[in-house]
Short mmCIF file of C-alpha atoms in Angstrom, two decimals:
data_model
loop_
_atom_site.label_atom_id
_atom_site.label_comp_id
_atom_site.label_asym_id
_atom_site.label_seq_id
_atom_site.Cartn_x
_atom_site.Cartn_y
_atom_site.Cartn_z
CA UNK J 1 0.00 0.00 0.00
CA UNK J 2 1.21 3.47 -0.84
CA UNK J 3 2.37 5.94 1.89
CA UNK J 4 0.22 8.63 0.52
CA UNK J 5 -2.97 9.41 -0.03
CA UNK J 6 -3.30 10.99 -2.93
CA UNK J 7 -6.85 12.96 -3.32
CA UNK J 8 -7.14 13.38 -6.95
CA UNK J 9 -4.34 11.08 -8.41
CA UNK J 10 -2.47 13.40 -11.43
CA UNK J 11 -0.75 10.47 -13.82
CA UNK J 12 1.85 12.76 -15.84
CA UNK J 13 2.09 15.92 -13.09
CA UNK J 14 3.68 19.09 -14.16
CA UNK J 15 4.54 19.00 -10.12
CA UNK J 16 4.03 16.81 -6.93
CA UNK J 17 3.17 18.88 -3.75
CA UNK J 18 3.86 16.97 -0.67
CA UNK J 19 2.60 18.08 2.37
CA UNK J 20 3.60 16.34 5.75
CA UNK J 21 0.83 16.78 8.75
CA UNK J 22 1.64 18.13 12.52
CA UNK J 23 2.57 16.16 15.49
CA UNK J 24 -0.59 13.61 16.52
CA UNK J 25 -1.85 14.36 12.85
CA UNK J 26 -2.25 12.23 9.90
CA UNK J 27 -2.19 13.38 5.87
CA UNK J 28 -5.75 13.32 6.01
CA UNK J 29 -6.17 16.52 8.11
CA UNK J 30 -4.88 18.46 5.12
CA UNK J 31 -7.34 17.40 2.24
CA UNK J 32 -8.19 20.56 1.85
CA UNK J 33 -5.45 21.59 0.08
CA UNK J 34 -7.00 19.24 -2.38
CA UNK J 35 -9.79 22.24 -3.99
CA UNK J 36 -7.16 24.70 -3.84
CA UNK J 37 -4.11 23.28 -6.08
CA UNK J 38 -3.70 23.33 -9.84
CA UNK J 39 -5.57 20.69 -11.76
CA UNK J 40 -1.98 19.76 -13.35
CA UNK J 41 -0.21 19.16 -9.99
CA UNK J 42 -0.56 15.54 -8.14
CA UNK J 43 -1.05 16.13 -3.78
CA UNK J 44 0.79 13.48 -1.77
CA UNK J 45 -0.22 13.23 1.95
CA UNK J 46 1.68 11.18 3.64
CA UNK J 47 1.07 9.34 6.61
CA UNK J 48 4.12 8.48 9.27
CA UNK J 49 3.87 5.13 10.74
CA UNK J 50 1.08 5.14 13.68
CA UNK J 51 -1.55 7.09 11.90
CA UNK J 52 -3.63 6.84 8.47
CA UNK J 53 -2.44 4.45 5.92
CA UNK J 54 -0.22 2.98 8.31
CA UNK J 55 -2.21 2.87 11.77
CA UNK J 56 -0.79 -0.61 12.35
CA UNK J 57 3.20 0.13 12.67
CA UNK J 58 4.98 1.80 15.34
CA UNK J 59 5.62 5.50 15.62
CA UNK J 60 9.16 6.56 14.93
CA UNK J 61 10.56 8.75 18.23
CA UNK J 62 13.75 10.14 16.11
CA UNK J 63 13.54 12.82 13.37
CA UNK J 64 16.08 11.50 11.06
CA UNK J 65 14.51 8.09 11.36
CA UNK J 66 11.60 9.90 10.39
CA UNK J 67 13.60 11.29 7.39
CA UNK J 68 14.95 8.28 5.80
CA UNK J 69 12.05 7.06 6.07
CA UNK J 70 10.08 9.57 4.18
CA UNK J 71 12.74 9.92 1.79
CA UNK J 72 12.65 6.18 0.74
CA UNK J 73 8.79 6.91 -0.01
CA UNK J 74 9.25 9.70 -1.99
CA UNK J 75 12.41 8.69 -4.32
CA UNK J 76 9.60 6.67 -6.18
CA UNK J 77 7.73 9.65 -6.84
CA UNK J 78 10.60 12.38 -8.13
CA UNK J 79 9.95 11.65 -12.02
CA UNK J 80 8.02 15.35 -11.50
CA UNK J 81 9.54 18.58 -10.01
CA UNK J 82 8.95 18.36 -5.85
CA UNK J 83 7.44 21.09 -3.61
CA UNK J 84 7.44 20.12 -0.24
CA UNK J 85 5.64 21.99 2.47
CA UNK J 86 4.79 21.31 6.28
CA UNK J 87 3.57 22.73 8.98
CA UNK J 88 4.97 22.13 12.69
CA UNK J 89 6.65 18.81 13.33
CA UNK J 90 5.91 18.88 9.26
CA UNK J 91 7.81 21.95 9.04
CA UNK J 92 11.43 20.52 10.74
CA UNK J 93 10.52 17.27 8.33
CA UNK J 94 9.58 19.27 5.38
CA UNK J 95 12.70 20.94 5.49
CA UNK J 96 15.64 18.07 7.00
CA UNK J 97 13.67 15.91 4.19
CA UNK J 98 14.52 18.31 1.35
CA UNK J 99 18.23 18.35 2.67
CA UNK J 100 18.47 14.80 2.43
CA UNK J 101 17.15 14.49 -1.53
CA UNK J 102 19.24 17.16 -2.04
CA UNK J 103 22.22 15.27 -0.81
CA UNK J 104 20.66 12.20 -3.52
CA UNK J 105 20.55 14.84 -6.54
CA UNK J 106 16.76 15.14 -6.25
CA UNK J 107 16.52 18.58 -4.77
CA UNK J 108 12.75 19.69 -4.51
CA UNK J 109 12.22 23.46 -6.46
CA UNK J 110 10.49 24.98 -3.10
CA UNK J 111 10.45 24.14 0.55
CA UNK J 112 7.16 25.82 2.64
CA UNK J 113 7.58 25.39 6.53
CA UNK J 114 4.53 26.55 8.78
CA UNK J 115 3.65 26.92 13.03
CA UNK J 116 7.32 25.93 13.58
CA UNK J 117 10.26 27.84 14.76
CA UNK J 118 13.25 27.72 12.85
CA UNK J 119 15.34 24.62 14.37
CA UNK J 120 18.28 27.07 15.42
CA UNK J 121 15.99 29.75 16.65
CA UNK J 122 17.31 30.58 20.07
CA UNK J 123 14.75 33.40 21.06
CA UNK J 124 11.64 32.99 23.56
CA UNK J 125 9.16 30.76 22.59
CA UNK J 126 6.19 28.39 24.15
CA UNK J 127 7.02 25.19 24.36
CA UNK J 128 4.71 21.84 24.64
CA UNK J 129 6.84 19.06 26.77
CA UNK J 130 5.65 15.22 25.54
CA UNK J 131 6.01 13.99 29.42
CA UNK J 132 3.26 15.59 31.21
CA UNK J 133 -0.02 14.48 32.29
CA UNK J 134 -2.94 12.74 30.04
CA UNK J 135 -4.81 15.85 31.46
CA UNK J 136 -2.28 18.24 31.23
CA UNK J 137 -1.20 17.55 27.34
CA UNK J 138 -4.82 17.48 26.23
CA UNK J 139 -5.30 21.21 28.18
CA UNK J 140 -2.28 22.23 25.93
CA UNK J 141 -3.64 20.32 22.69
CA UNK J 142 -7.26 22.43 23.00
CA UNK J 143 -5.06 25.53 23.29
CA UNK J 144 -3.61 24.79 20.21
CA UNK J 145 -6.68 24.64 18.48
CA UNK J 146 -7.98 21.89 15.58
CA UNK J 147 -9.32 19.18 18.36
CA UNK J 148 -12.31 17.56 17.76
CA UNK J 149 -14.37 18.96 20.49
CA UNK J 150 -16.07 15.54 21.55
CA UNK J 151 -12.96 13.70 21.49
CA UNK J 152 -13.30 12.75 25.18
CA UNK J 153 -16.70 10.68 24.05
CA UNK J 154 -14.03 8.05 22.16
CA UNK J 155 -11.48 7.15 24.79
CA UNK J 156 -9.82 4.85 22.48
CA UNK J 157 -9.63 7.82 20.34
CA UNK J 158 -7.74 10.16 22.78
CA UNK J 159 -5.32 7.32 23.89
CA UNK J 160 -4.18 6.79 20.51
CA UNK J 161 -3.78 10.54 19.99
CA UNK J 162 -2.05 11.61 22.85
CA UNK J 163 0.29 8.19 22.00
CA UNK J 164 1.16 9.68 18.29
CA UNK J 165 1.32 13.16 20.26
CA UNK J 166 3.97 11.63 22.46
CA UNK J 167 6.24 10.01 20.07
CA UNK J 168 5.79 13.25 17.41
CA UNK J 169 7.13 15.68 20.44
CA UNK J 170 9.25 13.57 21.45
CA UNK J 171 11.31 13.20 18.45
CA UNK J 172 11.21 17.02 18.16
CA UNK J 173 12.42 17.54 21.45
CA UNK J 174 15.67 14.94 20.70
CA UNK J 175 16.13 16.28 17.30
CA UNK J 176 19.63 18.15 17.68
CA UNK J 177 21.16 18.64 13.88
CA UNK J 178 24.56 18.72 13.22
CA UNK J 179 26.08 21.94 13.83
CA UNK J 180 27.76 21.76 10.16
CA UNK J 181 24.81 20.64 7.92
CA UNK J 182 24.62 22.59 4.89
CA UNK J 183 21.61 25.13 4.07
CA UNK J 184 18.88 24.47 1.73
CA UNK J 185 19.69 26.26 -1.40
CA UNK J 186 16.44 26.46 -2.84
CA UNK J 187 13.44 29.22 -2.36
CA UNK J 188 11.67 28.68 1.10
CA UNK J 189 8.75 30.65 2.27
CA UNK J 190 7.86 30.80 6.30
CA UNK J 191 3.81 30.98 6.59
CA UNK J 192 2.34 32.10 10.30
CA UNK J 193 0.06 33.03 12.47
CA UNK J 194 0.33 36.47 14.03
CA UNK J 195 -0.99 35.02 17.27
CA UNK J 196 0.80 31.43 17.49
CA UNK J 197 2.46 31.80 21.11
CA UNK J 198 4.20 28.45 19.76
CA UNK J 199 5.90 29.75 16.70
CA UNK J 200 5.69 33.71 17.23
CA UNK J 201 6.80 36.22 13.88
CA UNK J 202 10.05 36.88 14.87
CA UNK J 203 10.73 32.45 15.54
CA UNK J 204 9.16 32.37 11.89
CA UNK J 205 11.70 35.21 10.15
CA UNK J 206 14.75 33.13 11.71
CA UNK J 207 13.68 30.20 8.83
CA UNK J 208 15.64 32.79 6.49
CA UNK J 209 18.56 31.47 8.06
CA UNK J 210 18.28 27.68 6.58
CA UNK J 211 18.69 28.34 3.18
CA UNK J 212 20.54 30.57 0.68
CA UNK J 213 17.75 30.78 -1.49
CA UNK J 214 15.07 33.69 -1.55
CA UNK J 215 13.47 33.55 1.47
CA UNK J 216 9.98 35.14 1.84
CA UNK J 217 7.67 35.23 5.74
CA UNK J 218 3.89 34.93 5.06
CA UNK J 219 1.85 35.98 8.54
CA UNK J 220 -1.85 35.33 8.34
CA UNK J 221 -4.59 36.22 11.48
CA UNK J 222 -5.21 33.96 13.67
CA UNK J 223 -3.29 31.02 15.93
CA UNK J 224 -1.33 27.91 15.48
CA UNK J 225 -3.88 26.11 13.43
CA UNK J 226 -5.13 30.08 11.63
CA UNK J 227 -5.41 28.07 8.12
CA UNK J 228 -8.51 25.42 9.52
CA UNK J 229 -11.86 25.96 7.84
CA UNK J 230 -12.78 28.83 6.07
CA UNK J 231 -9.45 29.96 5.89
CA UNK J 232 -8.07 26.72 4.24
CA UNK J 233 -9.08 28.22 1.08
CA UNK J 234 -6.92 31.41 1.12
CA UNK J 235 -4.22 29.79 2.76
CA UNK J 236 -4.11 27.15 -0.23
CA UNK J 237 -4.42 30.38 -2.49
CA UNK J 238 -0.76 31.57 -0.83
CA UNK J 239 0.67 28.24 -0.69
CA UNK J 240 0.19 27.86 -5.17
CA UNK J 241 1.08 31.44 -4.95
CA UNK J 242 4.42 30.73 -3.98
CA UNK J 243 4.98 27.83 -5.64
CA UNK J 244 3.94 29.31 -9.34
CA UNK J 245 6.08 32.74 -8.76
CA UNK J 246 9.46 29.57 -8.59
CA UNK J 247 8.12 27.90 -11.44
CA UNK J 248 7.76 30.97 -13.25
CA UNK J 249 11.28 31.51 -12.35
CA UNK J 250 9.60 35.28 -11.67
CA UNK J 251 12.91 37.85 -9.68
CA UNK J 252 11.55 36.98 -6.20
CA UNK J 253 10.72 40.02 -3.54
CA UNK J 254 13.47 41.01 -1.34
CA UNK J 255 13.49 38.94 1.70
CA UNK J 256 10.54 40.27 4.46
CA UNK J 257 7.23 40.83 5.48
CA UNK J 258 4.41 40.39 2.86
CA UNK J 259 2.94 43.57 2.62
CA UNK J 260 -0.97 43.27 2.97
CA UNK J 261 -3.05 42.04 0.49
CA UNK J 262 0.03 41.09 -1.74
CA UNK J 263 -0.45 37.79 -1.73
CA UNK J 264 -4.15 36.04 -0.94
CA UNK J 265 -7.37 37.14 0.61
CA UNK J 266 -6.83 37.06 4.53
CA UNK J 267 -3.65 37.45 4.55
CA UNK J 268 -2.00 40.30 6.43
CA UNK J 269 1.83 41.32 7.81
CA UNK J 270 3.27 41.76 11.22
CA UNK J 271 5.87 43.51 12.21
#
């Protein structure tokens, strides 16, 4: 069975958009996307082991596990151009995951991170520890926002969550990169919320730092999860956005703040 789900399978894509989900997520949680992408580009979602497509394996509790892992999934699927884009945990894999096909000669065109500091910001920032309470971590998880609200109806449910929540943190917590790695060299874009105490503006900008490429911060209203529901759409609109002005091989904008209304509806700068 394949990794991904793939919502409207695209035989002979002019592009493959991969999007990898959050910590205690699954691919499915970002079908949306789905309505908002180019008719001519194939959507993988993948699923890490625990969740989705493969519920039935064990979580991985070490990011470049994680990587190799998701790298040996997607070598089958670089006969098109790559875009990768992720938001949280998906954000550190999105972008560790391009580094490593880079280092195989199959460097993706554009690399999107979301909700996620950059790994070698050093600044103040929440933080959500994976070895507290039942209680505790699902206080923090409503916070977040994008929780079912009658979760606590299907205990089975909520155990199986906050055990994918547990392994997914942990990793990130362990994750410490070598000091030398190289920098992406391709165009990355940092989207956020102007109100995510987890990844605030200024723990978004620092993602200019992993890559010598153009660099470009996208800051939308709202929290950690801004983009759920009604804003999926315009979100979606920013996220093609991006990807079309590399493909276009348009002179990118100098490296900043999106002024508002350049980009899609609902979408605003910070400073």
């Amino acid at each position: 069975m394949s990794a991904f789900l793939r919502p409207r399978p695209v035989p002979d894509p002019d592009l493959r958009l991969v999007v990898f989900h959050h910590a205690g997520g699954s691919g499915s949680a970002y079908f949306p996307v789905s309505q908002g992408v180019p008719a001519e580009w194939d959507l993988l979602l993948p699923d890490l082991p625990g969740r989705g497509r493969r519920h039935r394996e064990e979580p991985l509790r070490d990011i470049p596990a994680i990587v190799t892992r998701l790298v040996q999934d997607l070598l089958d699927w670089a006969d098109a151009p790559l875009a990768l884009f992720g938001h949280s945990l998906g954000a550190v894999v999105a972008a560790e995951t391009a580094r490593a096909l880079g280092a195989l000669g199959v460097e993706p065109l554009w690399v999107g991170v979301s909700g996620r500091p950059a790994v070698d910001y050093r600044g103040p920032k929440a933080s959500l520890p994976h070895d507290v309470s039942d209680d505790e971590m699902m206080r923090h998880l409503f916070e977040l926002g994008g929780m079912p609200d009658r979760i606590h109806e299907v205990p089975e449910f909520r155990a199986q969550l906050l055990r994918l929540v547990r392994a997914d943190l942990g990793a990130l917590a362990a994750y410490a990169p070598p000091p030398d790695r190289p920098p992406l060299t391709v165009p990355l874009t940092a989207f956020g919320g102007t109100a995510d105490d987890w990844a605030p503006p200024a723990a978004i900008a620092a993602w200019a730092e992993e890559t010598t490429g153009p660099f470009r911060r996208l800051l939308f209203p709202g929290g950690h999860f801004h983009f759920l529901g009604a804003e999926f759409g315009s979100f979606t609109a920013a996220l093609v956005a991006e990807i079309r002005a590399v493909l276009r091989s348009t002179p990118q904008p100098a490296p900043g703040v999106v002024a508002a209304g350049a980009a899609s509806p609902g979408l605003r700068s910070a400073l």
